[in-house]
Amino acid sequence: MENEYAGRPAAPRTPARRADTMLSLSARAGRLAARQLHTATAGRRAAGADEQPPPTPTEPIRRERAPPPEDPFQRAARIFSDDMRFLWEGKKSRTFFPSHCDVCIIGGGIMGSAIAFWLKLRAGPGVQVVVVERDSTYRTASTPLSVGGLRQQFSLPENIQMSMFSAQFLRNADRFLTVEGDEPPAIQFHPHGYLMCASPEKAELLEQNYRTQMENGAKMELMTPARLKERFPWINTDGVALACHGQENEGWFDPHALLSAFRRKAIQLGAEFVEGEAAGFESRYVPNMQSMGKQSVAGGNYVLDRAVIRLKNGDVKTVKAAIFVASAGANTAQVARLAGIGEGEGLLATPVPVEPRKRYVYFYHSPDGPGLDCPLLIDPSGAYFRREGHGGHYIGGKSPTGTADDPEPSADNLDVDYDYFQSHVWHHLAHRVHSFENLKVKSAWAGYYDYNTLDQNAIIGPHPHHHNLFMATGFSGHGIQQAPAVGRAITEHILDGEYRTIDLTRMGFERVLANQPLYEQNIV
Ligand SMILES: Cc1cc2nc3c(=O)[nH]c(=O)nc-3n(C[C@H](O)[C@H](O)[C@H](O)COP(=O)(O)OP(=O)(O)OC[C@H]3O[C@@H](n4cnc5c(N)ncnc54)[C@H](O)[C@@H]3O)c2cc1C
C-alpha cells in the first residue's frame, strides 16, 4: 500500500500561518457540520438551545481572544527547559502544560492515539495536537483488554471498508509506525481469518452479508457443513447450516502493541500527550455567528473554547482549542455531557447513546485443541475462541444475550465472574470442538465495550450543535480494528472538511438525533 501522506513536505509554520490554520479549521468544521445537519434535519424543526442564557443588552458580552501564537523558537526553548527541569527534579515537579492547540483530543486510547497520529502525519507542525488521557497506564481502558480481532465479516459497507483498510495498514505498520532509531512495532498480526458459523435460522443473513462483503472487495469463502468439515476436521458441524471464512485480511493482533505504536509515533511526530481528566468545557461567545441548527443568541452564538482538565495532583488547567475530539471510549457520553450534550434542549437534548458493558475474556488450556490452522471461530450461540500463542492455549468468551437467563452484568467494576464461563460459555465451545471438553481455565479478565444502545455501531464525526466537537465512539466491540481507518477519516474531516476515502457520513450523530438506527448485524 502506498503511503500517500508520508514524505509530503509540510509548509514552514509561521505565527501568521498558525492563526490562519486555526481559523480555517473551525470555519471548515462548522461549514461541513452545518451542511450535514441541513441534510439530516431537513423538514424537522431545528430547535437548538445554548448552555448559557442569552446576554441581555445590559450584560457585558463575554469575549475572549485567542492567546497570541507562541513563537516556535520560544516554544522549543520552553519545552526543552521544562524537560531539563523534569529530568533534574524528578517526575512530580513537571510543570509544562500546553495552554492552547489546534486540536484537543480527549481520551488517548486507540482512537485518540490514531487520530493524533494521522493529524500529525498529514499536517506536520502545521497543526498542534494535544491528547488528554486520564490514565497513562490504560488500566481500565478497553483497548488493552480487547481480543484484538480484525474481520471484514460485517453487514455494513462502511464497517467492511474500514476493516479492509486497517488490514492493509497493519501489514504496513512497520512503515507507518516505526519510530526512528527504534525497533519496528511488534503488532503480531496473525492472518488466520474469522470463521462465522450460522444456525439454519441465520444462514440467509450470513449469505446476504457474504454478498455485501464480496461486493466490497473482501475475500470470503462460503462453506457448507461438508466443506467446513473437510477444511477444519476438528470442528463438529452439528447445528451449523452455513459458515463463512475470511481468506485474507482477517485474524488478530496485539492490541496493546498497536496502541503503544500509535501513541509513540504520534509523539514523535509532535503530538503532546498530557495526563489529566477532562472535567468541563468553557464556551466563548461569537457575535454575528449564525449557523444552521443553532439557536441564535442576540445575533451570535457560543462555541466550545477550552477544555477544563483536572490533573492528578489536583491542579486544574485549561486548554484552548479550535477543535475538540471526544474519543473517551465507554466514557464518551460523560465527556459529551460536560459540553451539555444530553443536558439541554433541542439538539442538546439527546445524549450520546453509549454506555460501558462488561465483557469477560477467559484464557484456557486444551492440549489437544486445534493447532496452527485455526481461525477465530464464532459459534451460532455467539461464543467465540481463538488461539493465543502456541501450545494449546486459547482465549474465548461470549457476550450476554440480555435475556432473563443471560443478563448483562453490572458495569460498576471489572471483576470477573468465573462461573459465567461454566454456565454460559464452556458447553458451546466443547460442543463445537470436542477436545475442549477437558479444557482448563487458567485466568480471565474483563473489559468494557463502548456499547451503542441505539444500533451497536460507531458514532463518528462532528456534533450537529457543537460543530467543533467531533466524536469517535460507540464501537460496540469492533473498535480496535477500525482505529486506523477512523483516525484517517476524522483527520480528513478536520483538515479537508469532508471524508476523502471512506464516506462515513451515515455514521454521524444525525442518525441519533433522528432516532434512525443504522444496525450492524454482525456484533460478537
Ligand atoms: C473484552 C473485549 C474484547 C474486544 N475485542 C475486540 C476485537 O476483537 N476487535 C475489535 O476491533 N475491538 C474489540 N473490542 C473493542 C475495542 O476494545 C474498543 O472498541 C476500542 O478499544 C475503543 O477504543 P477507544 O480508544 O475508543 O477506547 P479506550 O481504549 O477505552 O480509550 C479511551 C480512553 O479515554 C480515557 N478517558 C475516559 N474519560 C476521560 C476523560 N474524562 N478525560 C481524559 N481521558 C478520558 C480513558 O482513560 C481511556 O484510556 C473489545 C473490547 C472488549 C472490552
XYZ file of C-alpha atoms and ligand atoms in Angstrom:
577
model
C 0.000 0.000 0.000
C 1.266 3.419 -0.848
C 1.554 5.840 1.999
C 0.101 8.824 0.231
C 0.943 11.162 3.066
C 4.470 10.203 4.035
C 7.085 12.382 2.516
C 4.698 15.225 1.735
C 6.707 18.250 2.845
C 4.947 20.357 5.444
C 4.965 24.096 4.854
C 7.012 26.010 7.414
C 4.875 27.091 10.334
C 4.856 30.778 10.994
C 2.770 32.531 13.636
C 0.562 34.080 10.952
C 0.025 30.753 9.232
C -0.837 29.103 12.537
C -3.544 31.649 13.251
C -4.903 31.096 9.736
C -4.934 27.363 10.298
C -6.949 27.682 13.477
C -9.483 29.955 11.878
C -9.910 27.921 8.741
C -10.098 24.697 10.734
C -13.003 25.814 12.859
C -14.719 27.526 9.950
C -14.462 24.400 7.799
C -15.709 22.097 10.518
C -18.598 24.427 11.115
C -19.421 24.701 7.410
C -19.411 20.988 6.909
C -21.306 20.117 10.039
C -23.882 22.724 9.088
C -24.230 21.184 5.629
C -24.662 17.698 7.078
C -27.126 18.970 9.570
C -29.116 20.627 6.827
C -29.441 17.281 5.074
C -30.227 15.320 8.194
C -32.685 17.697 9.714
C -34.472 18.954 6.624
C -38.129 19.189 7.417
C -37.537 18.980 11.123
C -37.645 21.898 13.431
C -34.135 22.828 14.408
C -34.571 23.947 17.963
C -31.101 24.159 19.461
C -30.566 25.903 22.748
C -27.322 27.036 24.261
C -25.970 26.095 27.592
C -25.791 29.684 28.784
C -28.609 32.231 28.929
C -28.674 34.857 26.188
C -26.907 38.036 27.213
C -29.239 40.941 27.847
C -28.306 44.373 26.478
C -27.157 45.441 29.959
C -24.890 42.414 30.432
C -21.378 42.688 29.110
C -20.832 40.037 26.453
C -18.028 37.716 27.443
C -15.451 37.713 24.695
C -12.143 36.058 24.713
C -9.299 36.470 22.360
C -7.079 33.609 21.396
C -3.734 33.993 23.130
C -1.121 35.318 20.714
C 0.561 32.446 18.871
C 3.754 31.376 20.533
C 6.969 31.927 18.659
C 8.230 28.485 17.516
C 11.723 29.113 18.905
C 10.374 30.263 22.262
C 8.140 27.224 22.377
C 11.026 24.855 21.644
C 13.102 26.574 24.330
C 10.230 26.338 26.841
C 9.722 22.624 26.209
C 13.457 21.966 26.348
C 13.887 23.805 29.640
C 10.854 22.034 31.068
C 12.285 18.674 30.018
C 15.574 19.560 31.651
C 13.767 20.514 34.865
C 11.769 17.287 34.602
C 14.952 15.236 34.348
C 16.697 17.201 37.067
C 13.924 17.484 39.646
C 12.024 14.282 39.049
C 8.665 13.451 37.537
C 6.395 15.105 40.105
C 7.674 18.593 39.500
C 6.889 18.642 35.791
C 5.113 21.931 35.213
C 4.643 22.147 31.474
C 1.051 22.135 30.357
C 0.001 23.290 26.901
C -2.298 26.309 27.132
C -3.595 26.099 23.572
C -3.542 23.940 20.485
C -5.421 23.375 17.247
C -6.984 20.019 18.100
C -7.545 18.790 21.659
C -8.329 15.063 21.798
C -9.972 13.797 24.979
C -9.128 10.141 25.545
C -5.802 8.701 24.417
C -6.801 5.074 23.828
C -6.501 3.531 20.380
C -8.952 6.035 18.837
C -7.425 9.172 20.314
C -3.896 7.989 19.563
C -4.767 7.001 15.973
C -6.424 10.383 15.362
C -3.379 12.192 16.789
C -1.102 10.083 14.582
C -2.989 10.842 11.356
C -3.343 14.543 12.121
C 0.380 14.894 12.695
C 1.317 12.637 9.779
C -0.715 14.728 7.373
C -0.367 18.231 8.758
C 3.040 18.023 10.441
C 3.874 21.068 12.527
C 1.002 22.935 10.820
C -1.487 21.536 13.315
C -0.763 21.393 17.025
C -2.347 18.364 18.691
C -2.831 17.749 22.414
C -4.163 14.417 23.699
C -5.629 14.431 27.207
C -5.565 10.971 28.800
C -6.666 10.451 32.388
C -4.642 7.283 32.968
C -1.432 6.691 31.040
C -1.273 3.114 32.341
C -4.558 2.355 30.479
C -5.520 0.020 33.336
C -9.269 0.061 32.623
C -9.244 1.322 29.016
C -10.927 -1.020 26.532
C -8.011 -1.127 24.125
C -5.503 -3.309 26.006
C -8.319 -5.509 27.364
C -9.680 -6.432 23.959
C -9.215 -9.608 21.936
C -7.565 -7.806 19.017
C -9.700 -9.411 16.301
C -9.826 -7.999 12.775
C -12.504 -9.094 10.324
C -14.365 -7.980 7.247
C -17.388 -10.049 8.181
C -19.732 -7.142 8.833
C -23.122 -6.294 7.373
C -22.457 -2.608 6.594
C -20.193 -1.494 3.728
C -18.615 1.208 5.929
C -17.521 -1.349 8.524
C -16.227 -3.729 5.858
C -14.232 -0.988 4.150
C -12.796 0.356 7.398
C -11.575 -3.083 8.402
C -10.124 -3.722 4.945
C -8.133 -0.530 5.220
C -6.994 -1.481 8.721
C -5.696 -4.822 7.464
C -3.643 -3.034 4.818
C -2.432 -0.598 7.441
C -1.368 -3.383 9.803
C 0.512 -5.143 7.040
C 2.405 -1.880 6.547
C 2.616 -0.992 10.233
C 6.418 -1.017 10.154
C 6.456 1.687 7.536
C 3.792 3.839 9.176
C 4.593 3.420 12.843
C 8.295 2.754 13.328
C 9.875 5.471 15.427
C 13.258 6.427 14.033
C 16.008 4.714 15.963
C 13.647 2.090 17.452
C 12.721 -1.449 16.508
C 9.586 -1.723 14.332
C 6.447 -2.212 16.455
C 5.596 -5.860 17.170
C 1.914 -5.778 16.186
C 1.931 -9.551 15.541
C -0.868 -9.789 13.012
C -1.977 -13.438 12.673
C -3.925 -13.645 9.385
C -5.822 -16.875 10.106
C -9.247 -15.470 9.314
C -12.568 -15.439 11.120
C -14.922 -18.365 10.822
C -18.531 -17.326 11.359
C -20.896 -20.254 11.791
C -24.634 -19.759 11.284
C -27.607 -21.752 12.523
C -30.340 -22.667 9.981
C -32.311 -19.562 11.080
C -29.344 -17.236 10.486
C -27.974 -18.873 7.305
C -29.772 -16.498 4.965
C -28.422 -13.446 6.797
C -24.897 -14.899 6.682
C -25.200 -15.383 2.920
C -26.576 -11.873 2.445
C -23.670 -10.425 4.450
C -21.242 -12.576 2.463
C -22.517 -10.969 -0.752
C -22.105 -7.461 0.681
C -18.573 -8.327 1.822
C -17.606 -9.699 -1.600
C -19.107 -6.656 -3.354
C -16.878 -4.502 -1.178
C -13.745 -6.383 -2.155
C -13.349 -8.776 0.788
C -12.198 -12.335 0.082
C -14.548 -14.841 1.694
C -15.443 -18.459 1.282
C -18.980 -19.594 1.998
C -18.917 -23.148 3.364
C -21.461 -25.917 3.602
C -21.113 -28.200 6.636
C -19.367 -30.810 4.444
C -16.834 -28.299 3.162
C -16.347 -26.988 6.699
C -15.525 -30.460 7.988
C -13.141 -31.062 5.110
C -11.349 -27.761 5.726
C -11.251 -27.935 9.554
C -11.531 -31.606 10.601
C -11.577 -30.725 14.329
C -14.982 -28.968 14.026
C -18.284 -30.542 14.964
C -20.681 -29.183 12.322
C -23.790 -30.151 14.262
C -26.164 -27.145 14.303
C -24.238 -25.261 11.612
C -26.142 -24.700 8.363
C -23.616 -22.414 6.695
C -20.259 -20.864 7.558
C -18.148 -18.053 6.168
C -14.351 -17.983 6.343
C -12.173 -14.947 5.622
C -9.491 -15.856 3.112
C -7.241 -12.879 3.766
C -7.004 -9.693 5.826
C -8.720 -11.279 8.804
C -7.262 -12.553 12.032
C -5.957 -10.975 15.216
C -3.107 -8.877 16.528
C -1.708 -7.475 19.773
C -3.976 -4.520 20.662
C -1.643 -3.113 23.299
C 1.252 -3.114 20.847
C -0.849 -1.203 18.306
C -1.886 1.369 20.914
C 1.727 1.889 22.026
C 2.865 2.174 18.421
C 0.249 4.812 17.528
C 0.986 6.767 20.682
C 4.760 6.675 20.325
C 4.644 7.604 16.660
C 2.171 10.438 17.294
C 4.507 11.793 19.985
C 7.478 11.501 17.663
C 5.541 13.467 15.045
C 4.899 16.215 17.595
C 1.605 15.405 19.351
C 1.610 16.194 23.060
C 0.057 13.691 25.476
C -0.862 15.083 28.880
C -2.152 13.111 31.832
C -5.349 14.575 33.233
C -9.098 14.176 33.211
C -11.404 16.347 31.133
C -13.708 17.866 33.754
C -15.576 20.519 31.777
C -15.653 22.905 28.848
C -15.673 26.679 28.654
C -17.550 28.420 25.863
C -16.824 31.622 24.011
C -19.446 33.988 22.657
C -19.035 34.710 18.961
C -21.067 37.714 17.822
C -22.695 37.645 14.386
C -22.348 33.871 14.119
C -25.378 32.182 12.642
C -25.408 28.595 11.619
C -27.964 26.017 10.728
C -29.481 24.336 13.738
C -28.001 26.651 16.338
C -30.381 28.993 18.033
C -29.017 32.481 17.698
C -28.240 34.254 20.962
C -28.527 38.015 20.483
C -27.235 37.636 16.930
C -24.332 35.383 17.790
C -23.585 32.032 19.347
C -21.493 30.214 21.917
C -18.799 27.824 20.760
C -16.669 25.440 22.796
C -13.441 27.228 23.518
C -11.463 25.466 26.241
C -11.355 22.065 27.854
C -11.004 22.133 31.623
C -8.510 19.493 32.728
C -8.060 18.159 36.255
C -4.518 16.935 36.813
C -3.544 14.058 39.091
C -2.137 16.442 41.694
C -5.487 18.260 41.890
C -4.456 21.267 39.798
C -6.990 22.457 37.245
C -5.793 23.742 33.861
C -7.476 24.740 30.639
C -6.533 24.034 27.026
C -7.853 26.344 24.357
C -8.506 24.656 21.024
C -10.176 25.224 17.679
C -11.437 21.647 17.542
C -12.140 19.070 20.251
C -12.440 15.327 19.763
C -14.272 13.130 22.284
C -12.706 9.680 21.992
C -13.085 8.591 25.594
C -14.282 5.055 24.835
C -17.073 3.831 27.094
C -16.890 7.169 28.968
C -17.591 9.352 25.920
C -21.213 10.062 26.870
C -19.921 11.537 30.155
C -17.404 13.706 28.334
C -20.145 14.860 25.950
C -22.329 15.757 28.944
C -19.612 18.162 30.043
C -20.382 20.027 26.806
C -24.101 19.964 27.581
C -24.918 17.084 25.203
C -27.834 15.259 26.784
C -28.339 18.062 29.292
C -30.023 20.802 27.269
C -32.869 21.332 24.849
C -33.254 20.921 21.106
C -30.119 19.426 19.581
C -28.572 19.204 23.030
C -31.418 17.145 24.482
C -30.224 13.839 23.028
C -27.404 12.160 24.948
C -24.668 10.133 23.293
C -26.214 6.629 23.460
C -23.023 4.892 24.540
C -22.542 3.055 27.817
C -19.990 0.658 29.310
C -20.930 -3.016 29.005
C -18.737 -5.531 30.782
C -17.340 -8.444 28.762
C -15.237 -11.360 30.082
C -12.331 -12.974 28.273
C -11.168 -16.390 29.511
C -7.688 -17.766 28.897
C -7.678 -21.545 28.817
C -5.517 -24.538 28.030
C -6.511 -27.547 25.964
C -3.513 -29.666 24.926
C -5.416 -31.484 22.163
C -7.157 -28.415 20.729
C -6.808 -27.138 17.148
C -3.303 -26.223 16.019
C -1.903 -23.507 13.792
C -4.625 -23.677 11.149
C -7.299 -22.333 13.470
C -9.301 -19.195 12.675
C -11.122 -17.044 15.221
C -14.318 -19.075 15.418
C -17.726 -17.616 16.176
C -20.296 -20.205 17.131
C -24.014 -19.752 16.288
C -24.534 -19.281 20.053
C -22.287 -16.205 19.997
C -19.478 -17.948 21.914
C -16.072 -17.433 20.308
C -12.462 -18.528 20.698
C -9.086 -18.078 19.079
C -5.591 -19.409 19.609
C -3.385 -17.473 21.994
C 0.162 -18.304 21.030
C 1.040 -21.968 20.673
C 0.997 -24.979 22.947
C -2.751 -25.425 23.283
C -3.619 -22.015 24.736
C -6.769 -20.144 23.693
C -8.880 -17.182 24.674
C -12.648 -17.112 24.374
C -15.886 -15.743 25.744
C -19.407 -14.689 24.854
C -21.495 -11.540 25.072
C -24.593 -11.948 27.252
C -27.849 -12.067 25.324
C -29.504 -9.708 27.797
C -32.322 -12.188 28.424
C -33.518 -13.246 31.879
C -31.210 -16.284 31.978
C -28.228 -14.405 30.492
C -28.474 -10.824 31.784
C -25.952 -8.021 31.336
C -23.545 -7.993 34.293
C -23.152 -4.829 36.334
C -20.597 -2.474 34.797
C -19.671 -0.947 38.175
C -16.329 -2.726 38.257
C -14.158 -5.064 36.197
C -14.418 -8.111 38.488
C -14.564 -11.408 36.598
C -17.383 -13.905 37.022
C -15.620 -17.260 36.562
C -18.913 -19.133 36.929
C -20.156 -17.455 33.755
C -17.686 -19.497 31.739
C -19.008 -22.694 33.246
C -22.683 -21.793 32.915
C -22.801 -19.919 29.589
C -19.634 -20.398 27.523
C -17.913 -23.731 28.019
C -20.652 -26.078 26.764
C -20.917 -24.133 23.470
C -17.157 -24.351 22.905
C -16.995 -28.019 23.903
C -19.886 -28.804 21.582
C -18.113 -27.180 18.635
C -14.638 -28.574 19.381
C -14.826 -31.847 21.287
C -11.259 -31.613 22.572
C -12.357 -28.544 24.575
C -14.346 -30.835 26.865
C -11.240 -31.147 29.037
C -10.034 -27.576 28.861
C -8.758 -25.776 31.966
C -9.355 -22.075 32.545
C -6.064 -20.524 33.632
C -7.051 -16.895 34.069
C -9.523 -14.289 32.854
C -10.090 -10.571 32.605
C -12.940 -8.173 31.931
C -13.139 -5.020 29.846
C -15.751 -2.513 28.743
C -17.391 -2.445 25.335
C -18.207 1.159 24.348
C -21.704 -0.082 23.596
C -24.014 1.960 21.379
C -27.510 1.197 22.661
C -29.138 2.620 19.506
C -27.622 0.358 16.842
C -24.329 -1.202 18.099
C -22.410 0.895 15.641
C -19.833 3.650 15.749
C -20.728 7.335 16.041
C -18.173 9.299 14.051
C -17.996 12.976 13.100
C -18.906 16.437 14.417
C -21.828 17.066 16.738
C -24.648 18.959 14.966
C -24.835 21.621 17.686
C -21.202 21.878 18.747
C -19.672 21.998 15.286
C -16.157 21.981 16.710
C -16.677 18.842 18.818
C -16.004 15.603 16.951
C -16.858 12.155 18.263
C -15.384 8.704 17.717
C -17.183 6.256 19.957
C -19.802 3.501 20.228
C -17.779 0.787 18.500
C -19.571 -1.929 20.482
C -16.768 -4.475 20.340
C -15.105 -3.719 16.998
C -13.180 -0.521 17.658
C -9.594 -1.750 17.740
C -9.672 -2.948 14.176
C -11.300 0.245 12.923
C -8.955 2.681 14.657
C -6.545 3.131 11.711
C -9.472 3.967 9.401
C -11.297 6.144 11.933
C -8.135 8.122 12.668
C -7.728 8.795 8.961
C -11.422 9.667 8.495
C -11.594 12.162 11.381
C -8.381 13.727 10.098
C -9.883 14.135 6.633
C -12.994 15.728 8.087
C -10.938 18.160 10.160
C -8.323 19.050 7.531
C -10.288 18.719 4.282
C -13.798 19.442 5.528
C -15.106 16.132 4.154
C -14.408 12.415 4.028
C -11.988 11.757 1.186
C -11.522 7.996 1.283
C -14.278 6.058 3.080
C -17.515 8.028 3.322
C -18.643 7.733 6.946
C -21.431 10.311 6.722
C -24.063 7.722 7.674
C -22.230 7.109 10.934
C -22.697 10.684 12.140
C -24.652 11.820 15.197
C -27.520 12.957 12.949
C -28.945 9.432 12.925
C -29.049 9.500 16.726
C -30.980 12.774 16.691
C -33.370 11.397 14.087
C -33.652 8.112 16.028
C -32.853 6.202 12.834
C -30.616 3.270 13.765
C -28.013 2.046 11.301
C -27.790 -1.523 12.537
C -24.636 -3.571 12.292
C -25.898 -7.165 12.268
C -22.591 -8.886 12.961
C -21.897 -7.987 16.566
C -19.925 -10.502 18.616
C -13.338 -7.891 26.034
C -13.258 -7.028 24.807
C -12.920 -7.601 23.596
C -12.836 -6.808 22.453
N -12.447 -7.389 21.283
C -12.301 -6.626 20.183
C -11.848 -7.216 18.981
O -11.580 -8.411 18.907
N -11.710 -6.408 17.898
C -12.002 -5.080 17.946
O -11.874 -4.410 16.930
N -12.432 -4.500 19.089
C -12.589 -5.235 20.203
N -13.034 -4.666 21.358
C -13.482 -3.258 21.341
C -12.325 -2.317 21.452
O -11.526 -2.675 22.541
C -12.845 -0.889 21.638
O -13.856 -0.602 20.697
C -11.703 0.098 21.453
O -10.629 -0.247 22.289
C -12.172 1.501 21.762
O -11.042 2.336 21.772
P -11.123 3.758 22.450
O -9.818 4.412 22.277
O -12.337 4.441 21.940
O -11.430 3.436 23.987
P -10.418 3.165 25.194
O -9.366 2.218 24.844
O -11.272 2.820 26.368
O -9.748 4.562 25.402
C -10.473 5.655 25.900
C -9.558 6.428 26.810
O -10.223 7.600 27.245
C -9.785 7.882 28.550
N -10.767 8.764 29.181
C -12.045 8.482 29.530
N -12.633 9.559 30.073
C -11.707 10.549 30.056
C -11.722 11.898 30.480
N -12.809 12.456 31.044
N -10.594 12.627 30.327
C -9.478 12.075 29.772
N -9.414 10.798 29.362
C -10.523 10.047 29.494
C -9.670 6.521 29.208
O -8.769 6.555 30.298
C -9.173 5.656 28.062
O -7.784 5.476 28.082
C -13.120 -5.423 22.524
C -13.453 -4.851 23.746
C -13.510 -5.636 24.882
C -13.860 -4.999 26.196
